[in-house]
Amino acid sequence: MQLLEIVTAITERHPGIVRSEFRGQTRLLVPREEALDLLRALKEQFGFDLLVDLTCVDYLNYRDAVDRFGLVYLLANTGLLANTGSSQRLTVRVMLNDSALELPSVTGLWPGADWMEREVYDMFGIVFQGHPDLRRILLPDEFTGFPLRKDYPLQGRGERHNFPVITRGQA
Amino acid sequence: MPLTLASKAAADSQDYLWTLNFGPQHPATHTTLRLILKLDGERVVDAIPDIGYLHSGFEKIGEHLDFNQYVTVTDRMNYISPMANNVAWHQAVETLLGIELTPRCKYVRTIVSELARISDHLLSTGAMGLDVGAFTFFLYAFYQRERIYDIFESLCGARFTNSYTRVGGAMHDITPLVVEKIRDFLRTFPETLDDMERLVNRNRIFVDRMKGVGVLSREEAIAGSASGPVARASGVTRDLRKDEPYLAYSDFDFQVCCARAGDCFARYYVRMAEMRESLRIVSQAIENIPAGPINVAVGERTALPTKPQVYQTIEGTITHFELVMANRGFEVPHEEVYAAIESPNGELGFYVVGAGNDVAYRARCRPPSFIHFSLFPRLIRGHTLSDVVAVLGSLNIIAAELDR
Amino acid sequence: MATGASRHDLARFGAEVFRFSPRQCDLMIVAGRVVMKMLPVLQRIWQQMHEPKWCISMGACASTGGVFDTYSVVQGIDRFIPVDMYVPGCPPRPEQLIQAILDLQDKIQREGTISGLEFKVPSRQQPKRALLELPVINNPVAVGPR
């Protein structure tokens, strides 16, 4: 199935989905409620078996931005499990706002999403419902901010200087 | 050797299990990563990776440095093959800007990224050998790595952190000296590769410690988003160089190296085989480098013009002014793209969001090490403690890329 | 790693034996940036080492934070642990590290240490100048919804 046919089939079934194209990359902007259903359909019916990446963008100061956070699912149809020999890529974007920073987890569909969702939680504070082990992954557990948000300063808020000093006399 | 696997809940309830903290400074982890191992005697019942000991905010820096500055930071991401990171980053930026590279630049970038693949595989297989006791193998590998460093040093002045690419081209053109050094390397390297294979391929200790350890099935590899040599050792035939040819890869004759077993030995073997294919690519490319400029034309206003162009043509002067002045720079669309290359470790991609000026609004890196390390608990369960280093070495986890 | 391997071979200078336990070491080489999750571990390693002991801060990232002026990278390990020798470069060449080790051997020849007692004079207990410039914040502000 060609990518165009897949996208057409999806947009006919879900009228809320906005489709866009840039430099040959097809993106689908999906309402939050339909996200999990659509991702499941993409995996099970259309053969997008590889979750290449899952990330998030904070559109706080972005021009013409309406929503705060945009989750990005980069999918690929490798054609390996179905032996179709095709290679297609599709980007699915889901918008979230401060009022409800929650989204169903996709670890049930792609187990590889486990750490990617933890990283997004760590960096942006977005909660994935149904994730088996949603903890901070890169930063220490006692860290309080979400550093990749745009309102977090590059130099941090003094966390990096808050340690005891060991001198030669001690130890 | 399949063993009975205890589930995590069962592991928690068994109080005879012994918890061992592995890392974060243990030399066998090579860099800083930590594992909490639950042991039943010598068997690993469960492994809980704890990462972030080298998290330095690369993606946050990417939102504050411009496209040409950030390439120095990508060097430090996967520091055993920095050239591949440079190429990946600027490929994403050029996709965003819609720049078509010159044929010469495509060839040069292909050559350097294949040399980077050889040097990466040399380190990862060499360190794998070191971890399981083959020290001579490691010394052979490191000697050849130094020769690749020499090539890079003559090419761009830096031995380790190259920062070679620029938006729309490269820092310098390739010189006859570099070509001669690469030819010399191509002549002598296969012999060392044969020696390395003879050293360990049939070595009983090495084979016994690698075969059947850390088996990753094909379905697990795809479900876990694995890529690169790790996936190919499990029978996944995906290689972006063939599937989505970028740069000049469609011009060359080479093969995708795959194995079926999915164990540590298969991962080692795929890497060794890939080095030979990389040599083939480099030897084809080095003899066929197209003539012409390495940077895109002055009119595109992305790469810095040469000094004669600046002093003798009005377009050169304007381009130089536009690029150098702080409040000018590129015209970047308010759009976002993802572009990936087949880096030595797997699919290395960047998701770049443009915001009008030449600083990325978001510079997300898709790090292969991060994805592969999440597979680690699955691979080690049921094996012995001494297999931990073998599996870690075969996955080639680079902490700087893992944590960013 | 290249310092210990084929071409540069640190063993020529009698300083090659890598030990995997801090309790058997007398020299800690901090190679690369230290982030705030790692720093407590680093301090613990330092405290586990027996006297006499020395520390080399290898590379700009360990000495000053280097290009990584971000929320998580410690801006120089000498703010929190004592450092004997700084190696410039990001990353330093193997020759530079070898030179640093030679210089450290020279320093030990000149100054000597058996029990570290000579370090316990008050003049050596002054805080570093970099620390005087920057206040140590004891209560980072808690932010974020959770």
PDB file of C-alpha atoms in Angstrom, chain A:
ATOM      1  CA  MET A   1       0.000   0.000   0.000  1.00  0.00           C
ATOM      2  CA  GLN A   2       1.406   3.358  -0.944  1.00  0.00           C
ATOM      3  CA  LEU A   3       1.833   6.004   1.739  1.00  0.00           C
ATOM      4  CA  LEU A   4      -0.605   8.288  -0.054  1.00  0.00           C
ATOM      5  CA  GLU A   5      -3.334   5.635   0.000  1.00  0.00           C
ATOM      6  CA  ILE A   6      -2.741   4.984   3.688  1.00  0.00           C
ATOM      7  CA  VAL A   7      -2.948   8.648   4.553  1.00  0.00           C
ATOM      8  CA  THR A   8      -6.072   9.108   2.459  1.00  0.00           C
ATOM      9  CA  ALA A   9      -7.723   6.125   4.103  1.00  0.00           C
ATOM     10  CA  ILE A  10      -6.892   7.492   7.535  1.00  0.00           C
ATOM     11  CA  THR A  11      -8.082  11.021   6.904  1.00  0.00           C
ATOM     12  CA  GLU A  12     -11.357   9.688   5.496  1.00  0.00           C
ATOM     13  CA  ARG A  13     -11.949   7.588   8.559  1.00  0.00           C
ATOM     14  CA  HIS A  14     -10.928  10.253  11.087  1.00  0.00           C
ATOM     15  CA  PRO A  15     -12.003  13.663   9.809  1.00  0.00           C
ATOM     16  CA  GLY A  16     -10.277  15.454  12.705  1.00  0.00           C
ATOM     17  CA  ILE A  17      -6.829  14.594  11.418  1.00  0.00           C
ATOM     18  CA  VAL A  18      -4.915  17.317   9.634  1.00  0.00           C
ATOM     19  CA  ARG A  19      -2.381  16.252   7.083  1.00  0.00           C
ATOM     20  CA  SER A  20       0.642  18.258   6.008  1.00  0.00           C
ATOM     21  CA  GLU A  21       3.682  17.716   3.890  1.00  0.00           C
ATOM     22  CA  PHE A  22       7.150  19.258   4.011  1.00  0.00           C
ATOM     23  CA  ARG A  23      10.264  18.213   2.067  1.00  0.00           C
ATOM     24  CA  GLY A  24       8.650  14.916   1.215  1.00  0.00           C
ATOM     25  CA  GLN A  25       7.813  14.048   4.820  1.00  0.00           C
ATOM     26  CA  THR A  26       4.172  13.377   5.597  1.00  0.00           C
ATOM     27  CA  ARG A  27       2.857  14.494   8.963  1.00  0.00           C
ATOM     28  CA  LEU A  28      -0.495  13.825  10.598  1.00  0.00           C
ATOM     29  CA  LEU A  29      -1.757  16.146  13.303  1.00  0.00           C
ATOM     30  CA  VAL A  30      -4.013  14.028  15.443  1.00  0.00           C
ATOM     31  CA  PRO A  31      -6.460  15.113  18.161  1.00  0.00           C
ATOM     32  CA  ARG A  32      -5.436  13.825  21.506  1.00  0.00           C
ATOM     33  CA  GLU A  33      -8.446  11.542  22.046  1.00  0.00           C
ATOM     34  CA  GLU A  34      -7.888   9.683  18.801  1.00  0.00           C
ATOM     35  CA  ALA A  35      -4.139   9.319  19.166  1.00  0.00           C
ATOM     36  CA  LEU A  36      -3.940   5.845  20.637  1.00  0.00           C
ATOM     37  CA  ASP A  37      -6.577   4.428  18.291  1.00  0.00           C
ATOM     38  CA  LEU A  38      -4.823   5.850  15.286  1.00  0.00           C
ATOM     39  CA  LEU A  39      -1.396   4.597  16.377  1.00  0.00           C
ATOM     40  CA  ARG A  40      -2.842   1.158  16.976  1.00  0.00           C
ATOM     41  CA  ALA A  41      -4.441   1.159  13.542  1.00  0.00           C
ATOM     42  CA  LEU A  42      -1.202   2.299  11.978  1.00  0.00           C
ATOM     43  CA  LYS A  43       0.667  -0.521  13.597  1.00  0.00           C
ATOM     44  CA  GLU A  44      -1.810  -3.328  13.200  1.00  0.00           C
ATOM     45  CA  GLN A  45      -3.484  -2.522   9.881  1.00  0.00           C
ATOM     46  CA  PHE A  46      -0.964  -0.488   7.957  1.00  0.00           C
ATOM     47  CA  GLY A  47       2.196  -2.231   9.059  1.00  0.00           C
ATOM     48  CA  PHE A  48       4.115   0.569  10.749  1.00  0.00           C
ATOM     49  CA  ASP A  49       6.064  -1.867  12.845  1.00  0.00           C
ATOM     50  CA  LEU A  50       8.991   0.325  13.891  1.00  0.00           C
ATOM     51  CA  LEU A  51       8.720   3.220  16.293  1.00  0.00           C
ATOM     52  CA  VAL A  52      11.771   5.172  15.238  1.00  0.00           C
ATOM     53  CA  ASP A  53      11.522   7.870  17.830  1.00  0.00           C
ATOM     54  CA  LEU A  54       9.176   9.507  20.257  1.00  0.00           C
ATOM     55  CA  THR A  55       9.892  13.035  21.301  1.00  0.00           C
ATOM     56  CA  CYS A  56       8.282  16.284  22.301  1.00  0.00           C
ATOM     57  CA  VAL A  57       8.578  19.939  21.363  1.00  0.00           C
ATOM     58  CA  ASP A  58       7.661  22.822  23.641  1.00  0.00           C
ATOM     59  CA  TYR A  59       6.011  25.528  21.526  1.00  0.00           C
ATOM     60  CA  LEU A  60       6.005  28.189  24.248  1.00  0.00           C
ATOM     61  CA  ASN A  61       7.469  31.083  22.230  1.00  0.00           C
ATOM     62  CA  TYR A  62       6.904  29.639  18.796  1.00  0.00           C
ATOM     63  CA  ARG A  63       5.360  31.825  16.125  1.00  0.00           C
ATOM     64  CA  ASP A  64       1.626  31.175  15.580  1.00  0.00           C
ATOM     65  CA  ALA A  65       1.624  28.348  18.103  1.00  0.00           C
ATOM     66  CA  VAL A  66      -1.724  27.580  19.699  1.00  0.00           C
ATOM     67  CA  ASP A  67      -0.865  24.615  21.846  1.00  0.00           C
ATOM     68  CA  ARG A  68       1.988  24.274  24.289  1.00  0.00           C
ATOM     69  CA  PHE A  69       3.471  20.831  23.734  1.00  0.00           C
ATOM     70  CA  GLY A  70       3.650  18.767  20.592  1.00  0.00           C
ATOM     71  CA  LEU A  71       4.408  15.084  20.891  1.00  0.00           C
ATOM     72  CA  VAL A  72       6.074  13.561  17.882  1.00  0.00           C
ATOM     73  CA  TYR A  73       5.864   9.895  16.967  1.00  0.00           C
ATOM     74  CA  LEU A  74       8.188   8.956  14.141  1.00  0.00           C
ATOM     75  CA  LEU A  75       7.008   5.720  12.600  1.00  0.00           C
ATOM     76  CA  ALA A  76       8.495   3.563   9.900  1.00  0.00           C
ATOM     77  CA  ASN A  77       7.088   0.734   7.904  1.00  0.00           C
ATOM     78  CA  THR A  78      10.077  -1.493   7.407  1.00  0.00           C
ATOM     79  CA  GLY A  79       8.092  -4.215   5.670  1.00  0.00           C
ATOM     80  CA  LEU A  80      10.183  -6.773   7.501  1.00  0.00           C
ATOM     81  CA  LEU A  81       7.556  -8.585   9.511  1.00  0.00           C
ATOM     82  CA  ALA A  82       5.089  -8.655   6.639  1.00  0.00           C
ATOM     83  CA  ASN A  83       7.830  -9.143   4.052  1.00  0.00           C
ATOM     84  CA  THR A  84       6.478  -6.425   1.808  1.00  0.00           C
ATOM     85  CA  GLY A  85       9.920  -4.968   1.224  1.00  0.00           C
ATOM     86  CA  SER A  86       8.667  -1.418   1.459  1.00  0.00           C
ATOM     87  CA  SER A  87      10.112   1.418   3.455  1.00  0.00           C
ATOM     88  CA  GLN A  88       7.846   4.283   4.420  1.00  0.00           C
ATOM     89  CA  ARG A  89       7.991   6.894   7.100  1.00  0.00           C
ATOM     90  CA  LEU A  90       5.203   8.771   8.786  1.00  0.00           C
ATOM     91  CA  THR A  91       5.210  11.405  11.497  1.00  0.00           C
ATOM     92  CA  VAL A  92       2.291  11.598  13.889  1.00  0.00           C
ATOM     93  CA  ARG A  93       1.951  14.700  16.043  1.00  0.00           C
ATOM     94  CA  VAL A  94      -0.288  15.136  19.041  1.00  0.00           C
ATOM     95  CA  MET A  95      -0.811  18.495  20.744  1.00  0.00           C
ATOM     96  CA  LEU A  96      -1.086  18.826  24.503  1.00  0.00           C
ATOM     97  CA  ASN A  97      -1.709  21.741  26.838  1.00  0.00           C
ATOM     98  CA  ASP A  98      -0.832  22.595  30.395  1.00  0.00           C
ATOM     99  CA  SER A  99      -4.319  21.776  31.629  1.00  0.00           C
ATOM    100  CA  ALA A 100      -3.952  18.095  30.821  1.00  0.00           C
ATOM    101  CA  LEU A 101      -0.438  16.821  30.296  1.00  0.00           C
ATOM    102  CA  GLU A 102      -1.483  13.237  29.933  1.00  0.00           C
ATOM    103  CA  LEU A 103      -1.535  10.786  27.107  1.00  0.00           C
ATOM    104  CA  PRO A 104      -1.996   7.026  26.879  1.00  0.00           C
ATOM    105  CA  SER A 105       1.251   5.132  26.674  1.00  0.00           C
ATOM    106  CA  VAL A 106       2.178   3.247  23.527  1.00  0.00           C
ATOM    107  CA  THR A 107       4.410   0.724  25.272  1.00  0.00           C
ATOM    108  CA  GLY A 108       1.731  -1.887  24.599  1.00  0.00           C
ATOM    109  CA  LEU A 109       2.172  -1.388  20.869  1.00  0.00           C
ATOM    110  CA  TRP A 110       5.916  -0.883  20.682  1.00  0.00           C
ATOM    111  CA  PRO A 111       7.867  -2.075  23.733  1.00  0.00           C
ATOM    112  CA  GLY A 112      10.739   0.133  22.594  1.00  0.00           C
ATOM    113  CA  ALA A 113       8.689   3.178  23.597  1.00  0.00           C
ATOM    114  CA  ASP A 114       9.418   2.432  27.244  1.00  0.00           C
ATOM    115  CA  TRP A 115      12.543   4.528  27.701  1.00  0.00           C
ATOM    116  CA  MET A 116      11.521   7.128  25.146  1.00  0.00           C
ATOM    117  CA  GLU A 117       8.385   7.907  27.148  1.00  0.00           C
ATOM    118  CA  ARG A 118      10.397   8.030  30.332  1.00  0.00           C
ATOM    119  CA  GLU A 119      12.720  10.531  28.726  1.00  0.00           C
ATOM    120  CA  VAL A 120       9.842  12.726  27.589  1.00  0.00           C
ATOM    121  CA  TYR A 121       8.423  12.575  31.102  1.00  0.00           C
ATOM    122  CA  ASP A 122      11.808  13.456  32.522  1.00  0.00           C
ATOM    123  CA  MET A 123      12.400  16.395  30.233  1.00  0.00           C
ATOM    124  CA  PHE A 124       8.898  17.797  29.768  1.00  0.00           C
ATOM    125  CA  GLY A 125       6.773  16.402  32.556  1.00  0.00           C
ATOM    126  CA  ILE A 126       4.234  14.711  30.329  1.00  0.00           C
ATOM    127  CA  VAL A 127       2.571  11.766  32.008  1.00  0.00           C
ATOM    128  CA  PHE A 128       1.952   8.618  29.997  1.00  0.00           C
ATOM    129  CA  GLN A 129      -1.011   6.717  31.371  1.00  0.00           C
ATOM    130  CA  GLY A 130      -0.460   2.992  31.536  1.00  0.00           C
ATOM    131  CA  HIS A 131       3.317   3.170  31.376  1.00  0.00           C
ATOM    132  CA  PRO A 132       4.771   0.310  33.440  1.00  0.00           C
ATOM    133  CA  ASP A 133       7.552   2.261  35.146  1.00  0.00           C
ATOM    134  CA  LEU A 134       7.293   6.005  34.742  1.00  0.00           C
ATOM    135  CA  ARG A 135      10.272   7.422  36.623  1.00  0.00           C
ATOM    136  CA  ARG A 136      12.919   9.967  35.827  1.00  0.00           C
ATOM    137  CA  ILE A 137      15.547   8.392  33.628  1.00  0.00           C
ATOM    138  CA  LEU A 138      18.351  10.845  32.929  1.00  0.00           C
ATOM    139  CA  LEU A 139      18.104  13.253  35.825  1.00  0.00           C
ATOM    140  CA  PRO A 140      18.317  12.317  39.488  1.00  0.00           C
ATOM    141  CA  ASP A 141      15.063  11.483  41.208  1.00  0.00           C
ATOM    142  CA  GLU A 142      15.221  14.518  43.481  1.00  0.00           C
ATOM    143  CA  PHE A 143      15.382  16.936  40.539  1.00  0.00           C
ATOM    144  CA  THR A 144      12.372  19.212  40.464  1.00  0.00           C
ATOM    145  CA  GLY A 145      12.247  21.020  37.119  1.00  0.00           C
ATOM    146  CA  PHE A 146      11.679  19.873  33.567  1.00  0.00           C
ATOM    147  CA  PRO A 147      14.756  21.133  31.780  1.00  0.00           C
ATOM    148  CA  LEU A 148      13.764  20.983  28.129  1.00  0.00           C
ATOM    149  CA  ARG A 149      10.762  23.211  28.671  1.00  0.00           C
ATOM    150  CA  LYS A 150      11.311  26.637  27.221  1.00  0.00           C
ATOM    151  CA  ASP A 151      10.739  28.406  30.524  1.00  0.00           C
ATOM    152  CA  TYR A 152      13.625  26.545  32.135  1.00  0.00           C
ATOM    153  CA  PRO A 153      16.905  28.463  31.862  1.00  0.00           C
ATOM    154  CA  LEU A 154      19.882  26.932  30.087  1.00  0.00           C
ATOM    155  CA  GLN A 155      22.120  27.333  33.114  1.00  0.00           C
ATOM    156  CA  GLY A 156      19.555  25.791  35.405  1.00  0.00           C
ATOM    157  CA  ARG A 157      18.388  27.133  38.714  1.00  0.00           C
ATOM    158  CA  GLY A 158      21.486  26.464  40.783  1.00  0.00           C
ATOM    159  CA  GLU A 159      21.159  22.703  41.017  1.00  0.00           C
ATOM    160  CA  ARG A 160      24.639  22.177  39.665  1.00  0.00           C
ATOM    161  CA  HIS A 161      26.271  24.102  42.519  1.00  0.00           C
ATOM    162  CA  ASN A 162      24.425  22.502  45.376  1.00  0.00           C
ATOM    163  CA  PHE A 163      26.962  19.991  46.655  1.00  0.00           C
ATOM    164  CA  PRO A 164      29.248  19.689  49.666  1.00  0.00           C
ATOM    165  CA  VAL A 165      32.874  20.675  49.103  1.00  0.00           C
ATOM    166  CA  ILE A 166      35.639  18.221  49.937  1.00  0.00           C
ATOM    167  CA  THR A 167      39.035  19.724  50.736  1.00  0.00           C
ATOM    168  CA  ARG A 168      42.455  18.156  51.104  1.00  0.00           C
ATOM    169  CA  GLY A 169      42.165  18.101  54.850  1.00  0.00           C
ATOM    170  CA  GLN A 170      39.074  15.945  54.833  1.00  0.00           C
ATOM    171  CA  ALA A 171      38.729  12.536  53.304  1.00  0.00           C
TER     172      ALA A 171
END
